[in-house]
Structures are given as structure tokens and as C-alpha cells.
Short mmCIF file of C-alpha atoms in Angstrom, two decimals:
data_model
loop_
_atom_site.label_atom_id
_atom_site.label_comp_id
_atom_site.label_asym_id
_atom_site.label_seq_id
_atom_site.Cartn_x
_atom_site.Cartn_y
_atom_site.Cartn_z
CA UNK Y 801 0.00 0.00 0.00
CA UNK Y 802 1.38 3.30 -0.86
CA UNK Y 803 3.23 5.30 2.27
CA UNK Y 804 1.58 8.80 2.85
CA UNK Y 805 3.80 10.72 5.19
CA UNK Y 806 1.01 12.96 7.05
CA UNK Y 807 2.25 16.54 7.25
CA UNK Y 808 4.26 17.53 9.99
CA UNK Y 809 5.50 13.71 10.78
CA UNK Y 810 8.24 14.31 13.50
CA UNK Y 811 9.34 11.09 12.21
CA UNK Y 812 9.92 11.67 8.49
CA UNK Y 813 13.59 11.16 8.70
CA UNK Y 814 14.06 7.18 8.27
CA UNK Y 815 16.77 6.90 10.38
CA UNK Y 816 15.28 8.45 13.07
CA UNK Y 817 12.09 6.92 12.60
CA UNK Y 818 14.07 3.40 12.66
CA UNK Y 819 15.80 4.63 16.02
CA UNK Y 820 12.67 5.39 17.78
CA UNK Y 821 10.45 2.52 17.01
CA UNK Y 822 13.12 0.00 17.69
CA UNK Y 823 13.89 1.54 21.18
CA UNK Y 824 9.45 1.66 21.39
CA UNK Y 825 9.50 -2.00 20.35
CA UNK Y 826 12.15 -2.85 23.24
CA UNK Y 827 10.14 -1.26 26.09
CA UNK Y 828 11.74 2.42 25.77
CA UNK Y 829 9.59 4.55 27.62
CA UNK Y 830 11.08 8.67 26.19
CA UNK Y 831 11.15 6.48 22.92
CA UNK Y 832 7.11 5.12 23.33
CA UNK Y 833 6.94 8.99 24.04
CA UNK Y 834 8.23 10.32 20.62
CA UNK Y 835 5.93 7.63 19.00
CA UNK Y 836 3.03 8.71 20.87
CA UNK Y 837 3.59 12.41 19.96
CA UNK Y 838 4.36 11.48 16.23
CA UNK Y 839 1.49 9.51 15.55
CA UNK Y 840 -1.30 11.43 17.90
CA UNK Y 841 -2.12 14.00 14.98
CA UNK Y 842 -2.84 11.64 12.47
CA UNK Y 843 -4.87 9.13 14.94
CA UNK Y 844 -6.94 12.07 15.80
CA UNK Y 845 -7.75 13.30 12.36
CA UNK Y 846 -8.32 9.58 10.79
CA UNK Y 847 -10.76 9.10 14.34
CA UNK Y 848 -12.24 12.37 14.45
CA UNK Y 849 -14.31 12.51 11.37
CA UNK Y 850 -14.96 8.99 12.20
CA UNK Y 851 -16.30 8.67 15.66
CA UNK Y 852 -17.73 12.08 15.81
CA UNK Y 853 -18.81 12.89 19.28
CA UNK Y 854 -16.77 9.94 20.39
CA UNK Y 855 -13.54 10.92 18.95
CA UNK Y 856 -11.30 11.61 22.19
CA UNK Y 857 -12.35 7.94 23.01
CA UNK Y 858 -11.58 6.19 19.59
CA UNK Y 859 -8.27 7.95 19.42
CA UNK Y 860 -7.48 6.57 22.87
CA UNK Y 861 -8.61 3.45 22.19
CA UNK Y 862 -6.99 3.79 18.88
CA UNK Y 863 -3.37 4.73 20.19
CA UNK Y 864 -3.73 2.00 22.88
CA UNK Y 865 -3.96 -0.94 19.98
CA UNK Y 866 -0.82 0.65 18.36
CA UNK Y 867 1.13 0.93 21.37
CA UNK Y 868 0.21 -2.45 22.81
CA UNK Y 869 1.10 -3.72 19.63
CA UNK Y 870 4.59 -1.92 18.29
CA UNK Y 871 6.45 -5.20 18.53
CA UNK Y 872 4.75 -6.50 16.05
CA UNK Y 873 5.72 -3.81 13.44
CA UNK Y 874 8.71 -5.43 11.54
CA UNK Y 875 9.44 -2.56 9.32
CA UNK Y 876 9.19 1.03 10.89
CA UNK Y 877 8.68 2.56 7.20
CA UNK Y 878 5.27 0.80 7.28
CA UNK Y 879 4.34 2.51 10.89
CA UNK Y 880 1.78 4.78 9.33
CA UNK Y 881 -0.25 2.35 6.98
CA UNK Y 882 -0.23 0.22 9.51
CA UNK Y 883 -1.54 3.00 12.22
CA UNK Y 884 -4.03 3.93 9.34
CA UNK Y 885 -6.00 0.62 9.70
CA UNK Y 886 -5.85 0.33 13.59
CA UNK Y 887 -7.30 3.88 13.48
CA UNK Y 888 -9.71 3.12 11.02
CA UNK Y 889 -10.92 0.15 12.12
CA UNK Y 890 -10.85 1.27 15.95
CA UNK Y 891 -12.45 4.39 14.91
CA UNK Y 892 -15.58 2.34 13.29
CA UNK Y 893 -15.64 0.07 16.32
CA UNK Y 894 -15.98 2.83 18.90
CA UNK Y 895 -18.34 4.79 16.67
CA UNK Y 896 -20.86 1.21 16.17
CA UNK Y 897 -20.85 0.80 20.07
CA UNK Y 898 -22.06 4.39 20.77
CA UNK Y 899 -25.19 5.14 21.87
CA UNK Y 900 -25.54 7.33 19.84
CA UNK Y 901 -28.22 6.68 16.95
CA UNK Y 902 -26.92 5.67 13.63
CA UNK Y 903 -28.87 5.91 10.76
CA UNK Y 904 -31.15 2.97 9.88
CA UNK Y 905 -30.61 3.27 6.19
CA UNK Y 906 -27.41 5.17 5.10
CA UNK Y 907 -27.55 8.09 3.18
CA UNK Y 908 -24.64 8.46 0.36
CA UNK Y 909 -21.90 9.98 -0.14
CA UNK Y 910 -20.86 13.26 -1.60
CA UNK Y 911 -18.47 13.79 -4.09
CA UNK Y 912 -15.35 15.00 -2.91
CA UNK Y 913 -16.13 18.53 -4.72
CA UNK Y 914 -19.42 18.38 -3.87
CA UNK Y 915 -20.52 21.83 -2.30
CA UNK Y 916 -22.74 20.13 0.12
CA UNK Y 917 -19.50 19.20 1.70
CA UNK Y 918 -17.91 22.59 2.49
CA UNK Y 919 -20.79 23.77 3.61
CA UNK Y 920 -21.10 21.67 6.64
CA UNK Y 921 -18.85 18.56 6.95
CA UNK Y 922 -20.53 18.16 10.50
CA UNK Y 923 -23.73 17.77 9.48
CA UNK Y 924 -22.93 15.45 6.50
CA UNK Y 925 -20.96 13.02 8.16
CA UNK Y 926 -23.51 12.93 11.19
CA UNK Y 927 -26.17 11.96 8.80
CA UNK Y 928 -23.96 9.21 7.54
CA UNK Y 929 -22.59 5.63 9.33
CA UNK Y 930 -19.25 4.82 10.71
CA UNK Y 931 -18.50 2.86 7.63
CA UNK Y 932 -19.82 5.26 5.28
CA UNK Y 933 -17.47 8.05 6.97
CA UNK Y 934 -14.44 5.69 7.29
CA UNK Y 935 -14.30 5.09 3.06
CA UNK Y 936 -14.80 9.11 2.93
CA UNK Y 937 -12.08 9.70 5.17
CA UNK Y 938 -10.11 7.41 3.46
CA UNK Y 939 -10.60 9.04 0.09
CA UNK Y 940 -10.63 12.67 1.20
CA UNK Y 941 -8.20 12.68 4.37
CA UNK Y 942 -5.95 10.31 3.48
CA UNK Y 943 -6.18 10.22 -0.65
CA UNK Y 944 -6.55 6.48 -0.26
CA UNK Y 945 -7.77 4.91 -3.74
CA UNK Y 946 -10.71 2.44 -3.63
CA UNK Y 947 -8.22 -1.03 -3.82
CA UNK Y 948 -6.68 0.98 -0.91
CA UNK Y 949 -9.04 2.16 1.10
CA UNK Y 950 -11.28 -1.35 0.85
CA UNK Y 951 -7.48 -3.11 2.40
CA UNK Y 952 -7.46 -0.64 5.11
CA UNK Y 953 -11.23 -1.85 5.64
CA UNK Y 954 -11.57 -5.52 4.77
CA UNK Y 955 -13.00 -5.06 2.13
CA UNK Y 956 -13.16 -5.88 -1.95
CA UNK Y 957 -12.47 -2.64 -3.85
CA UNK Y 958 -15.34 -3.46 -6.06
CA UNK Y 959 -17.57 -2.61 -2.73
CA UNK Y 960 -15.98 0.51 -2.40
CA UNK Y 961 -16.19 1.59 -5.83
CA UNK Y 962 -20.15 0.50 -6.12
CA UNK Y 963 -20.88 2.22 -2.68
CA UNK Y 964 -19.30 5.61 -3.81
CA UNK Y 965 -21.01 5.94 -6.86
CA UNK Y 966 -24.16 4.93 -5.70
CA UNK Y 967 -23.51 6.97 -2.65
CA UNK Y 968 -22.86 10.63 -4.32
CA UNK Y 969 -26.25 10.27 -6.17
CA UNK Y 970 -28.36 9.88 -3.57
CA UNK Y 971 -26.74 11.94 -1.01
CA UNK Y 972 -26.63 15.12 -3.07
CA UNK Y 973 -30.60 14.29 -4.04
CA UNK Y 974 -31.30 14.02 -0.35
CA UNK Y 975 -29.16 16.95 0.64
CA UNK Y 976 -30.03 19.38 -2.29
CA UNK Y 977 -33.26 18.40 -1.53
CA UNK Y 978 -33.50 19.22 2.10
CA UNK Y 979 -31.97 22.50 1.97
CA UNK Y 980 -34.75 23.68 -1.00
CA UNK Y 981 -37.04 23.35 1.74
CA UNK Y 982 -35.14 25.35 4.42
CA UNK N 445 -12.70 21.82 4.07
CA UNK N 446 -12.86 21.78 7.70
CA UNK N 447 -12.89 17.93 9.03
CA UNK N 448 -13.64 17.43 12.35
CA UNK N 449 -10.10 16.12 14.48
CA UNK N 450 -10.22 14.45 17.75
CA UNK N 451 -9.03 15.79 20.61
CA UNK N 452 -6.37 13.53 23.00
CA UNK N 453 -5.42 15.35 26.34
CA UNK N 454 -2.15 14.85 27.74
CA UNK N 455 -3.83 12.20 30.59
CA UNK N 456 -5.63 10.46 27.74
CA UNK N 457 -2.46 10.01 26.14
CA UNK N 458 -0.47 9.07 29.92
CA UNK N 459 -3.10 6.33 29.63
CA UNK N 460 -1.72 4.81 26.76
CA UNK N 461 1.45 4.90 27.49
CA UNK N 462 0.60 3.17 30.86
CA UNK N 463 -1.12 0.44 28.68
CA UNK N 464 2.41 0.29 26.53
CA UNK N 465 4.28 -0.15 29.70
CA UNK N 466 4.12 -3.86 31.40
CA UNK N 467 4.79 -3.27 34.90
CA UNK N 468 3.23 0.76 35.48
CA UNK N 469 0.64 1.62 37.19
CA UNK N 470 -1.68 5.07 36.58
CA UNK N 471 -3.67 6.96 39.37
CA UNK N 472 -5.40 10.04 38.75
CA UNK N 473 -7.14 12.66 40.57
CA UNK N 474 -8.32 16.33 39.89
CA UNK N 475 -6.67 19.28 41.85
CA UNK N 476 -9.39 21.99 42.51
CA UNK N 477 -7.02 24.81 40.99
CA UNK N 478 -7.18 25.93 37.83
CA UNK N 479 -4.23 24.39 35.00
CA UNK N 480 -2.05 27.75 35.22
CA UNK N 481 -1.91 27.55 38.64
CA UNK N 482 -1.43 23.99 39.17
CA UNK N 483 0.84 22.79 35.91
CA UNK N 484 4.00 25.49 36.45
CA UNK N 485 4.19 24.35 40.28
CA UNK N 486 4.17 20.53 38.85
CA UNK N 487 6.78 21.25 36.22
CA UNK N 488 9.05 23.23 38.29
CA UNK N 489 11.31 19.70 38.49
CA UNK N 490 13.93 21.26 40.98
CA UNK N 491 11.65 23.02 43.37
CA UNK N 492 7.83 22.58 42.68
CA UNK N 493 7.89 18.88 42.37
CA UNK N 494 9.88 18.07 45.12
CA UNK N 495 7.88 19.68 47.52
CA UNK N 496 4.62 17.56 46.42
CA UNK N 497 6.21 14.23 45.07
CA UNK N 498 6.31 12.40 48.51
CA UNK N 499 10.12 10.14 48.65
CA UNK N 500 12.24 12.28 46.43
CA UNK N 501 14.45 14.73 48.12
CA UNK N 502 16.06 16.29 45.47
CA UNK N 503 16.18 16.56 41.58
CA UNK N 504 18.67 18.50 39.81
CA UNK N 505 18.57 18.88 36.44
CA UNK N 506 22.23 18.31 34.78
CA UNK N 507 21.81 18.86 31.20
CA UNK N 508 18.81 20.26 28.83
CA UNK N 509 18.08 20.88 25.49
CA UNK N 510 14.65 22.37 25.10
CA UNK N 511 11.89 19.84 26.25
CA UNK N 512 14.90 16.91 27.17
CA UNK N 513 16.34 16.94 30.33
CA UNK N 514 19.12 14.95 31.99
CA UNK N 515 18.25 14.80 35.91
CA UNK N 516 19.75 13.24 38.63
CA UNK N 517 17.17 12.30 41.47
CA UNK N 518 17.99 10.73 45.21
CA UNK N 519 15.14 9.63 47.30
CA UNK N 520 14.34 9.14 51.19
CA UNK N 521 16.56 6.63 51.99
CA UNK N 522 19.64 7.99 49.86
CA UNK N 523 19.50 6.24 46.60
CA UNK N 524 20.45 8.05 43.32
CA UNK N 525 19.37 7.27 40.30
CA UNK N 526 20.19 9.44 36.38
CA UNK N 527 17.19 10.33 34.69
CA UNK N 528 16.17 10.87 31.17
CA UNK N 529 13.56 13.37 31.39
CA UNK N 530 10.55 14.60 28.41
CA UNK N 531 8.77 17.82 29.94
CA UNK N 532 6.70 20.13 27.99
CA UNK N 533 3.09 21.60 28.75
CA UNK N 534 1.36 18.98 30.70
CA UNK N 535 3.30 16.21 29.80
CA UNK N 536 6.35 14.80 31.06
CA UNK N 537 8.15 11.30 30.90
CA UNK N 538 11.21 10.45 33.23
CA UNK N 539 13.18 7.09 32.67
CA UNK N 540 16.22 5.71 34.85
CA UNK N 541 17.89 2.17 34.24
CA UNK N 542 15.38 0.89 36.64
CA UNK N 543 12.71 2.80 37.07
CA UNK N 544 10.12 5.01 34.65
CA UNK N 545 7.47 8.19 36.11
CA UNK N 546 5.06 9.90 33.63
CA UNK N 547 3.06 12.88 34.39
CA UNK N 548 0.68 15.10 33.01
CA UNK N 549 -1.95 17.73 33.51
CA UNK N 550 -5.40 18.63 31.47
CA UNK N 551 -8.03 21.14 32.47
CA UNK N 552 -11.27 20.20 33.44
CA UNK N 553 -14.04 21.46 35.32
CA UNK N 554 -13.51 22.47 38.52
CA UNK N 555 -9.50 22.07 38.12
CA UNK N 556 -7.32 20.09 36.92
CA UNK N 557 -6.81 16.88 36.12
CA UNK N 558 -3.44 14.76 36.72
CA UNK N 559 -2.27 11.72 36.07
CA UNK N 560 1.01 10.13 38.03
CA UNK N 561 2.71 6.88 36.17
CA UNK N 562 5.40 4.98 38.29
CA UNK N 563 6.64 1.39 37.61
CA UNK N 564 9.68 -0.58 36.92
CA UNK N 565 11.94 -1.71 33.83
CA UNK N 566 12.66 -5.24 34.48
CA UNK N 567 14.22 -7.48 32.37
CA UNK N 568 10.88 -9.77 31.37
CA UNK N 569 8.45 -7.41 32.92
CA UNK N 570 6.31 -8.18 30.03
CA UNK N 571 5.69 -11.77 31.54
CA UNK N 572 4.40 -10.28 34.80
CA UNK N 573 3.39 -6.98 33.85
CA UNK N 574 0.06 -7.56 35.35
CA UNK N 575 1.31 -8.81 38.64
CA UNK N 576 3.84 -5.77 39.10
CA UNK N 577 1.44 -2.96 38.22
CA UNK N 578 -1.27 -4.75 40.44
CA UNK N 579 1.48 -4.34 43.92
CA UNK N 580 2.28 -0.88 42.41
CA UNK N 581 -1.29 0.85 42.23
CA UNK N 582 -1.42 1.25 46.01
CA UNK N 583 1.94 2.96 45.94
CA UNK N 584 1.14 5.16 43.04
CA UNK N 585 -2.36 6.18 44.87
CA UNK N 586 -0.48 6.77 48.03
CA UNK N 587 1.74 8.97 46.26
CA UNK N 588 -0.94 11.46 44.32
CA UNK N 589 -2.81 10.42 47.71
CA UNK N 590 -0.10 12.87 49.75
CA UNK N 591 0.45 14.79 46.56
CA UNK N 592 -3.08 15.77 46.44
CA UNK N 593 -2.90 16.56 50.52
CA UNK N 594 0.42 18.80 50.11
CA UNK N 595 -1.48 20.67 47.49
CA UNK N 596 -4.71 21.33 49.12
CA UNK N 597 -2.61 22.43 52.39
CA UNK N 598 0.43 24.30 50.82
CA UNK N 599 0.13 28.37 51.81
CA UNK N 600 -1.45 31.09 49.59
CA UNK N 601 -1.01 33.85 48.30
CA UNK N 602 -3.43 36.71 50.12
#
């Protein structure tokens, strides 16, 4: 899977990034602290859009997986795909077991361009479920193509593709239509 | 386009480094003062700390270079141990041979919150992680337990 490096990555340098997850793997705890502070901003902006209201607690939960789990990262220049699925998939976990209410039938999805989604990302992704937000984070945070973004989620790309384009149509209907009548 | 991004405070994030760390323990409690009071006091290593961290007697920092610190520590009974020290705003990580702290602050109503990290690097801590944090989370409450006394007792300013 293709290696984004999120902006700002305090870990960009490879030898440095080697340095400090091998010391994280071996129980290092300044080290675990470097790797905490390099990979908090992208947890929280792969679980925010995600988990919504519940955000602080996927992250958490989120960072918790990867840390638990750093000795079981063989290469360090796959650290961040392999944060991006934890986060993702810990993201859609915390948001399912909410109490908050989740649509019955999903709405689709906007086109990236779509000006429904400038106007109030908020609202959108409320109105949409945890899966639904996780394959538009994917393709809008992250830049994730479908084959990618349906690895990161378990699922065929084919299912991606298909739920995005029937998605856009009948979100923009619903939205367009919703704010004629405001 | 403005996504929404989580928010992590610095004890959030003390709790998972206590969940990386086999062998720590994690107490918290909240400090009825607000952050800008209580944090400066907390990070004050040399002089604030000390006064509130109950069995250290001394830390003196040897060598910095913005937020890391070398520090050299001695406790009650006269032991002395070199430090490796992270400290920035509400967060900070110390780390001897032996033994590993972690603190940090957060604001929250009616105060502020902290969390206190203690527990031991062990070769094989990993196999009884669970058994060494469980003897260590009476200590660690103890400590934040006096902390937590010293604080609400310390003098004012009129």
C-alpha cells in the first residue's frame, strides 16, 4: 500500500524513525513517548471525522492498539499504513458501540467537490454511518484509492467503488433536496 | 474543508502509554485549581515537584536541550538514580535504568486533572506486567494520595 507521510510527521527522517520505534519495540519509555507524539495528529484526524462525538475515546482506544502492539511492526517505514488501519478500524468500532443513533438506512456519499460538503462537513458526516465516513475519510483525508481504502477496511475494492457511486447520487438528491425546503 | 479532528489530552495520552508499559501503574485525581496555577508548580522539576512528590528529596537537572532533560534524582533513603527526562506543557516522561514516572496535567471542570505513572523496567516485565502494576497501584495512589494533601494544604497567596 502506498506510504503517505502525514504533514508535519516528527518522524519523516528514516533513520530516526528506525531509532525510535526500535527503542518503542524494546520497552523504551522517552522512545514510546516520541511515537506517541508522532502519531497522535494523524490518529486524531483519521478518528475524528470517524467517531464524531466519540472521537477523544476512539483515538485513545486507537493509540492503545498501536502501542500495545509496536512489537509487532517489523518494518518502521510501514508505521503509518499500519496506524491507518488500527485507526480506522478502531475508529468504526468505537463509533458502532455508541449510543448514539446511527442511521437505519445510510444516506450516500458526496463527491469530494461536492458543495454540500464545504458547507457543513458536520452535518454530513452525522447523517452518515461509521463505515460510510471511514471510506470518505479514506478518500478525502488520506487520498486512499478504492483497492486501498477497501485493504485498510476488509474489504473488496469493487464494494468501495459501487458504494461511492451509488452513494454521491443519492446523497446530493437528499441533501439538495433538504436544503430547498429550508 | 474543515474535518472534524479528535481531541487527546495529555492524561488520555499518559493512559496509553501506561497500557504500553508492562509493569506501570496510573492513578489520577483532579486538583481543585485551575491548569495555570497547578501545571507550572508541577513542572518546576527542581523546586515545585519536590515539595509535592512524597520520597524524592532532590532533583537537579544536569543537562537540557529544550523539552529533554538529563536529571539526577535521590530519594528518602539515599539512593540516586540518572534520569532521562521529556517535559513540555502537561506532559512529562522520566526514565532511569530501573525505574520510569510519567506525568501530566489537562483542564477540566472544577480544576485540573493529573495523572502520576510509576513502575519498573525489568528485564521480562512483560511476563508479569500484570502482577507488578497490580502491587504498584497502592503505591502510586499513596503517592498522588499525599500529593493531592500537600497541594490542598500548601500556603497562599493573600
Amino acid at each position: 500500500m502506498t506510504q503517505r507521510w502525514p504533514d508535519g510527521d516528527t518522524l519523516s527522517d528514516p533513520a530516526t524513525r528506525d531509532r525510535v520505534v526500535r527503542a518503542a519495540q524494546a520497552g523504551d519509555a522517552i522512545a514510546l513517548s516520541d511515537l506517541l507524539d508522532a502519531i497522535t495528529p494523524y490518529v486524531r484526524r483519521l478518528c475524528g471525522p470517524i467517531a464524531l462525538a466519540d472521537a477523544a475515546d476512539a483515538a485513545q482506544e486507537a493509540l492503545i492498539v498501536v502501542m500495545r502492539r509496536i512489537g509487532s511492526l517489523r518494518e518502521p517505514a510501514a508505521l503509518y499504513g499500519w496506524v491507518r488501519v488500527i485507526a480506522v478500524r478502531e475508529a468504526v468500532r468505537v463509533a458502532r458501540g455508541s449510543s448514539r443513533a446511527v442511521p437505519a438506512e445510510l444516506p450516500e456519499l458526496p463527491a469530494p467537490d461536492d458543495p454540500a460538503l464545504a458547507a457543513d462537513v458536520a452535518d454530513v458526516l452525522d447523517r452518515l454511518s461509521p463505515e460510510h465516513r471511514a471510506v470518505l475519510v479514506l478518500r478525502d483525508v488520506d487520498g486512499l484509492d478504492e483497492t486501498e481504502a477497501g485493504a485498510v477496511l476488509g474489504v473488496p475494492a469493487g464494494t468501495v467503488r459501487s458504494r461511492l457511486f451509488r452513494a454521491r447520487r443519492t446523497f446530493r438528491r437528499a441533501w439538495l433536496g433538504e436544503r430547498s425546503t429550508r | 474543508m474543515n474535518w472534524p479532528i479528535g481531541e487527546l489530552d495529555e492524561v488520555r495520552r499518559l493512559r496509553v502509554l501506561h497500557a504500553a508499559l508492562p509493569g506501570t501503574t496510573l492513578a489520577e485525581t483532579v486538583l481543585p485549581d485551575p491548569y495555570d496555577t497547578v501545571w507550572p508548580v508541577l513542572s518546576d522539576l527542581e523546586h515545585g515537584f519536590c515539595a509535592y512528590a512524597p520520597g524524592i528529596t532532590a532533583i537537579r537537572v544536569t543537562d537540557r536541550d529544550g523539552d529533554r532533560m538529563r536529571a539526577d534524582i535521590r530519594d528518602r533513603i539515599g539512593l540516586r538514580a540518572a534520569f532521562d527526562v521529556v517535559l513540555r506543557d502537561g506532559w512529562c516522561v522520566m526514565q532511569s535504568r530501573l525505574v520510569v514516572f510519567g506525568m501530566a496535567a489537562t483542564p477540566v471542570d472544577g480544576g485540573t486533572r493529573i495523572g502520576y505513572l510509576i513502575g519498573l523496567r525489568l528485564p521480562g516485565i512483560h511476563r508479569y506486567g500484570r502482577l507488578a502494576s497490580a502491587l504498584a497501584r497502592p503505591f502510586a495512589r499513596g503517592v498522588l494520595g499525599v500529593a493531592r494533601r500537600r497541594w490542598l494544604s500548601r500556603p497562599r497567596d493573600a
